[in-house]
Amino acid sequence: MLDAGEWLYVADVCAQAAAGGPGREPGPVLSAEARESLIVAVAAMDEVLKFIPPDKDEVPRAGFWSDRGRTLRQSEPGRFRRPRLQTVRGAYRDALARAAS
């Protein structure tokens, strides 16, 4: 079972694959493979968001049990706050919508 940090890692890897590398944004025309990668990135972001209790704004410490997850949380705790996760997920969805039109 993946923890919140591992799901975020999956989203990062898939978004980077869709964009053609780290630090790049997905372009307006996506290959079928890039589109699939973005679909997986959106789904992975949805999984991270499931770790946040309804009355909280961030993934609790209990949502991290893997070494990768704990390391990512420790190095970038802001990435596990609801508003940021929703913004990133929205950006991935927007890139998919732009590519589909």
Short mmCIF file of N, CA and C in Angstrom, two decimals, residues 3-99:
data_model
loop_
_atom_site.label_atom_id
_atom_site.label_comp_id
_atom_site.label_asym_id
_atom_site.label_seq_id
_atom_site.Cartn_x
_atom_site.Cartn_y
_atom_site.Cartn_z
N ASP A 3 1.81 5.23 0.62
CA ASP A 3 1.45 6.30 1.54
C ASP A 3 1.31 7.60 0.74
N ALA A 4 0.99 8.68 1.43
CA ALA A 4 0.74 9.96 0.75
C ALA A 4 1.97 10.44 -0.02
N GLY A 5 3.14 10.27 0.56
CA GLY A 5 4.37 10.70 -0.11
C GLY A 5 4.66 9.90 -1.36
N GLU A 6 4.41 8.61 -1.31
CA GLU A 6 4.64 7.79 -2.49
C GLU A 6 3.65 8.14 -3.60
N TRP A 7 2.39 8.43 -3.25
CA TRP A 7 1.42 8.85 -4.26
C TRP A 7 1.85 10.17 -4.90
N LEU A 8 2.39 11.08 -4.09
CA LEU A 8 2.85 12.35 -4.66
C LEU A 8 4.04 12.12 -5.58
N TYR A 9 4.90 11.20 -5.20
CA TYR A 9 6.03 10.83 -6.05
C TYR A 9 5.54 10.28 -7.40
N VAL A 10 4.53 9.42 -7.37
CA VAL A 10 3.94 8.89 -8.61
C VAL A 10 3.42 10.03 -9.47
N ALA A 11 2.70 10.97 -8.85
CA ALA A 11 2.17 12.12 -9.60
C ALA A 11 3.31 12.92 -10.23
N ASP A 12 4.37 13.15 -9.46
CA ASP A 12 5.51 13.91 -9.98
C ASP A 12 6.14 13.22 -11.19
N VAL A 13 6.39 11.93 -11.07
CA VAL A 13 7.03 11.18 -12.14
C VAL A 13 6.16 11.19 -13.40
N CYS A 14 4.87 11.00 -13.22
CA CYS A 14 3.96 10.97 -14.38
C CYS A 14 3.83 12.35 -15.02
N ALA A 15 3.75 13.39 -14.22
CA ALA A 15 3.66 14.74 -14.77
C ALA A 15 4.94 15.11 -15.52
N GLN A 16 6.09 14.72 -14.98
CA GLN A 16 7.35 14.98 -15.66
C GLN A 16 7.44 14.22 -16.98
N ALA A 17 6.95 12.99 -16.98
CA ALA A 17 6.95 12.19 -18.22
C ALA A 17 6.07 12.84 -19.27
N ALA A 18 4.91 13.36 -18.84
CA ALA A 18 3.99 14.01 -19.78
C ALA A 18 4.59 15.28 -20.35
N ALA A 19 5.39 15.97 -19.54
CA ALA A 19 5.98 17.25 -19.96
C ALA A 19 7.28 17.06 -20.74
N GLY A 20 7.82 15.88 -20.71
CA GLY A 20 9.08 15.64 -21.41
C GLY A 20 10.30 15.86 -20.55
N GLY A 21 10.12 15.99 -19.24
CA GLY A 21 11.26 16.13 -18.34
C GLY A 21 10.95 17.02 -17.16
N PRO A 22 11.81 16.98 -16.15
CA PRO A 22 11.60 17.79 -14.94
C PRO A 22 11.60 19.29 -15.24
N GLY A 23 10.72 20.01 -14.57
CA GLY A 23 10.68 21.46 -14.70
C GLY A 23 9.98 21.98 -15.93
N ARG A 24 9.47 21.11 -16.77
CA ARG A 24 8.77 21.54 -17.98
C ARG A 24 7.28 21.39 -17.78
N GLU A 25 6.52 22.20 -18.49
CA GLU A 25 5.06 22.13 -18.45
C GLU A 25 4.57 21.31 -19.65
N PRO A 26 3.51 20.53 -19.46
CA PRO A 26 2.95 19.81 -20.61
C PRO A 26 2.50 20.80 -21.68
N GLY A 27 2.82 20.51 -22.91
CA GLY A 27 2.46 21.39 -24.01
C GLY A 27 1.00 21.26 -24.42
N PRO A 28 0.59 22.08 -25.39
CA PRO A 28 -0.80 22.06 -25.83
C PRO A 28 -1.17 20.81 -26.63
N VAL A 29 -0.18 20.14 -27.18
CA VAL A 29 -0.43 18.91 -27.93
C VAL A 29 0.27 17.77 -27.18
N LEU A 30 -0.52 16.80 -26.75
CA LEU A 30 0.04 15.68 -26.01
C LEU A 30 -0.09 14.39 -26.80
N SER A 31 0.94 13.59 -26.74
CA SER A 31 0.86 12.26 -27.33
C SER A 31 -0.09 11.43 -26.47
N ALA A 32 -0.49 10.30 -26.99
CA ALA A 32 -1.36 9.40 -26.22
C ALA A 32 -0.66 8.96 -24.94
N GLU A 33 0.63 8.73 -25.01
CA GLU A 33 1.40 8.32 -23.83
C GLU A 33 1.46 9.46 -22.80
N ALA A 34 1.67 10.68 -23.26
CA ALA A 34 1.71 11.83 -22.35
C ALA A 34 0.35 12.06 -21.71
N ARG A 35 -0.70 11.89 -22.48
CA ARG A 35 -2.06 12.04 -21.95
C ARG A 35 -2.32 11.01 -20.85
N GLU A 36 -1.92 9.76 -21.10
CA GLU A 36 -2.08 8.71 -20.08
C GLU A 36 -1.28 9.03 -18.82
N SER A 37 -0.08 9.56 -19.00
CA SER A 37 0.74 9.93 -17.84
C SER A 37 0.05 11.01 -17.01
N LEU A 38 -0.56 11.99 -17.68
CA LEU A 38 -1.27 13.04 -16.94
C LEU A 38 -2.52 12.50 -16.25
N ILE A 39 -3.19 11.58 -16.89
CA ILE A 39 -4.36 10.95 -16.25
C ILE A 39 -3.93 10.25 -14.96
N VAL A 40 -2.82 9.55 -15.01
CA VAL A 40 -2.31 8.88 -13.81
C VAL A 40 -1.88 9.91 -12.77
N ALA A 41 -1.27 11.01 -13.20
CA ALA A 41 -0.86 12.07 -12.27
C ALA A 41 -2.06 12.65 -11.53
N VAL A 42 -3.16 12.89 -12.25
CA VAL A 42 -4.38 13.39 -11.62
C VAL A 42 -4.91 12.37 -10.61
N ALA A 43 -4.95 11.12 -11.01
CA ALA A 43 -5.45 10.07 -10.10
C ALA A 43 -4.57 9.95 -8.86
N ALA A 44 -3.26 10.08 -9.03
CA ALA A 44 -2.35 10.01 -7.88
C ALA A 44 -2.57 11.19 -6.94
N MET A 45 -2.83 12.37 -7.49
CA MET A 45 -3.13 13.53 -6.65
C MET A 45 -4.43 13.30 -5.89
N ASP A 46 -5.41 12.69 -6.53
CA ASP A 46 -6.66 12.36 -5.84
C ASP A 46 -6.38 11.43 -4.65
N GLU A 47 -5.47 10.49 -4.83
CA GLU A 47 -5.12 9.57 -3.74
C GLU A 47 -4.45 10.30 -2.58
N VAL A 48 -3.56 11.24 -2.88
CA VAL A 48 -2.93 12.02 -1.81
C VAL A 48 -4.00 12.77 -1.02
N LEU A 49 -4.93 13.40 -1.73
CA LEU A 49 -5.98 14.18 -1.07
C LEU A 49 -6.85 13.32 -0.16
N LYS A 50 -6.99 12.04 -0.46
CA LYS A 50 -7.80 11.15 0.38
C LYS A 50 -7.21 10.97 1.78
N PHE A 51 -5.93 11.26 1.94
CA PHE A 51 -5.29 11.13 3.25
C PHE A 51 -5.63 12.29 4.19
N ILE A 52 -6.22 13.35 3.66
CA ILE A 52 -6.52 14.52 4.49
C ILE A 52 -7.91 14.37 5.10
N PRO A 53 -7.98 14.37 6.43
CA PRO A 53 -9.30 14.29 7.08
C PRO A 53 -10.14 15.52 6.71
N PRO A 54 -11.46 15.39 6.69
CA PRO A 54 -12.33 16.50 6.29
C PRO A 54 -12.13 17.77 7.11
N ASP A 55 -11.76 17.63 8.37
CA ASP A 55 -11.61 18.79 9.23
C ASP A 55 -10.18 19.33 9.29
N LYS A 56 -9.31 18.86 8.41
CA LYS A 56 -7.90 19.28 8.40
C LYS A 56 -7.53 19.86 7.04
N ASP A 57 -6.39 20.53 6.98
CA ASP A 57 -5.92 21.12 5.73
C ASP A 57 -4.62 20.52 5.21
N GLU A 58 -4.17 19.46 5.87
CA GLU A 58 -2.94 18.82 5.40
C GLU A 58 -2.95 17.34 5.76
N VAL A 59 -2.08 16.61 5.07
CA VAL A 59 -1.96 15.19 5.35
C VAL A 59 -1.32 15.04 6.73
N PRO A 60 -1.95 14.29 7.62
CA PRO A 60 -1.38 14.11 8.96
C PRO A 60 -0.14 13.21 8.91
N ARG A 61 0.64 13.29 9.95
CA ARG A 61 1.88 12.50 10.06
C ARG A 61 1.62 11.01 9.83
N ALA A 62 0.47 10.53 10.28
CA ALA A 62 0.13 9.10 10.13
C ALA A 62 -0.02 8.68 8.67
N GLY A 63 -0.11 9.64 7.75
CA GLY A 63 -0.24 9.33 6.33
C GLY A 63 1.07 8.99 5.65
N PHE A 64 2.15 8.92 6.44
CA PHE A 64 3.49 8.66 5.90
C PHE A 64 4.13 7.51 6.67
N TRP A 65 4.37 6.41 5.98
CA TRP A 65 5.01 5.28 6.65
C TRP A 65 6.20 4.74 5.88
N SER A 66 6.36 5.14 4.64
CA SER A 66 7.51 4.68 3.86
C SER A 66 8.68 5.65 4.04
N ASP A 67 9.88 5.18 3.77
CA ASP A 67 11.04 6.08 3.83
C ASP A 67 10.89 7.22 2.84
N ARG A 68 10.46 6.90 1.62
CA ARG A 68 10.29 7.94 0.60
C ARG A 68 9.25 8.96 1.04
N GLY A 69 8.12 8.47 1.57
CA GLY A 69 7.06 9.37 2.00
C GLY A 69 7.49 10.28 3.12
N ARG A 70 8.14 9.71 4.13
CA ARG A 70 8.59 10.53 5.27
C ARG A 70 9.66 11.54 4.83
N THR A 71 10.55 11.13 3.95
CA THR A 71 11.60 12.03 3.46
C THR A 71 10.99 13.19 2.67
N LEU A 72 10.04 12.90 1.81
CA LEU A 72 9.40 13.94 1.02
C LEU A 72 8.63 14.91 1.91
N ARG A 73 7.94 14.40 2.90
CA ARG A 73 7.20 15.25 3.84
C ARG A 73 8.16 16.14 4.62
N GLN A 74 9.27 15.58 5.06
CA GLN A 74 10.24 16.34 5.83
C GLN A 74 10.89 17.43 4.98
N SER A 75 11.21 17.13 3.74
CA SER A 75 11.90 18.10 2.88
C SER A 75 10.96 19.14 2.27
N GLU A 76 9.68 18.77 2.04
CA GLU A 76 8.74 19.70 1.41
C GLU A 76 7.35 19.57 2.04
N PRO A 77 7.20 19.94 3.30
CA PRO A 77 5.92 19.74 3.99
C PRO A 77 4.76 20.52 3.35
N GLY A 78 5.04 21.66 2.75
CA GLY A 78 3.98 22.46 2.12
C GLY A 78 3.29 21.77 0.96
N ARG A 79 3.94 20.81 0.38
CA ARG A 79 3.35 20.09 -0.75
C ARG A 79 2.20 19.19 -0.33
N PHE A 80 2.01 19.01 0.97
CA PHE A 80 0.97 18.12 1.46
C PHE A 80 -0.20 18.88 2.09
N ARG A 81 -0.32 20.16 1.76
CA ARG A 81 -1.44 20.95 2.23
C ARG A 81 -2.53 20.94 1.15
N ARG A 82 -3.77 20.85 1.61
CA ARG A 82 -4.92 20.71 0.70
C ARG A 82 -4.93 21.76 -0.42
N PRO A 83 -4.80 23.07 -0.12
CA PRO A 83 -4.88 24.04 -1.22
C PRO A 83 -3.82 23.82 -2.31
N ARG A 84 -2.62 23.49 -1.90
CA ARG A 84 -1.57 23.27 -2.89
C ARG A 84 -1.83 22.01 -3.70
N LEU A 85 -2.25 20.95 -3.03
CA LEU A 85 -2.56 19.71 -3.74
C LEU A 85 -3.68 19.92 -4.74
N GLN A 86 -4.71 20.67 -4.35
CA GLN A 86 -5.82 20.94 -5.25
C GLN A 86 -5.38 21.81 -6.43
N THR A 87 -4.49 22.75 -6.19
CA THR A 87 -3.99 23.61 -7.27
C THR A 87 -3.19 22.80 -8.28
N VAL A 88 -2.32 21.94 -7.79
CA VAL A 88 -1.51 21.12 -8.69
C VAL A 88 -2.40 20.16 -9.48
N ARG A 89 -3.33 19.50 -8.79
CA ARG A 89 -4.26 18.61 -9.49
C ARG A 89 -5.03 19.38 -10.56
N GLY A 90 -5.47 20.58 -10.23
CA GLY A 90 -6.19 21.42 -11.20
C GLY A 90 -5.33 21.76 -12.41
N ALA A 91 -4.06 22.02 -12.18
CA ALA A 91 -3.16 22.32 -13.30
C ALA A 91 -3.02 21.11 -14.22
N TYR A 92 -2.93 19.93 -13.64
CA TYR A 92 -2.84 18.72 -14.46
C TYR A 92 -4.14 18.51 -15.25
N ARG A 93 -5.27 18.74 -14.60
CA ARG A 93 -6.56 18.60 -15.30
C ARG A 93 -6.68 19.63 -16.41
N ASP A 94 -6.24 20.86 -16.16
CA ASP A 94 -6.29 21.91 -17.17
C ASP A 94 -5.43 21.54 -18.38
N ALA A 95 -4.25 20.98 -18.12
CA ALA A 95 -3.38 20.56 -19.22
C ALA A 95 -4.05 19.48 -20.06
N LEU A 96 -4.75 18.57 -19.40
CA LEU A 96 -5.49 17.54 -20.15
C LEU A 96 -6.60 18.15 -20.99
N ALA A 97 -7.31 19.11 -20.41
CA ALA A 97 -8.41 19.75 -21.13
C ALA A 97 -7.90 20.54 -22.32
N ARG A 98 -6.79 21.25 -22.16
CA ARG A 98 -6.20 22.01 -23.28
C ARG A 98 -5.79 21.08 -24.40
N ALA A 99 -5.22 19.95 -24.03
CA ALA A 99 -4.77 19.00 -25.04
C ALA A 99 -5.91 18.33 -25.77
#
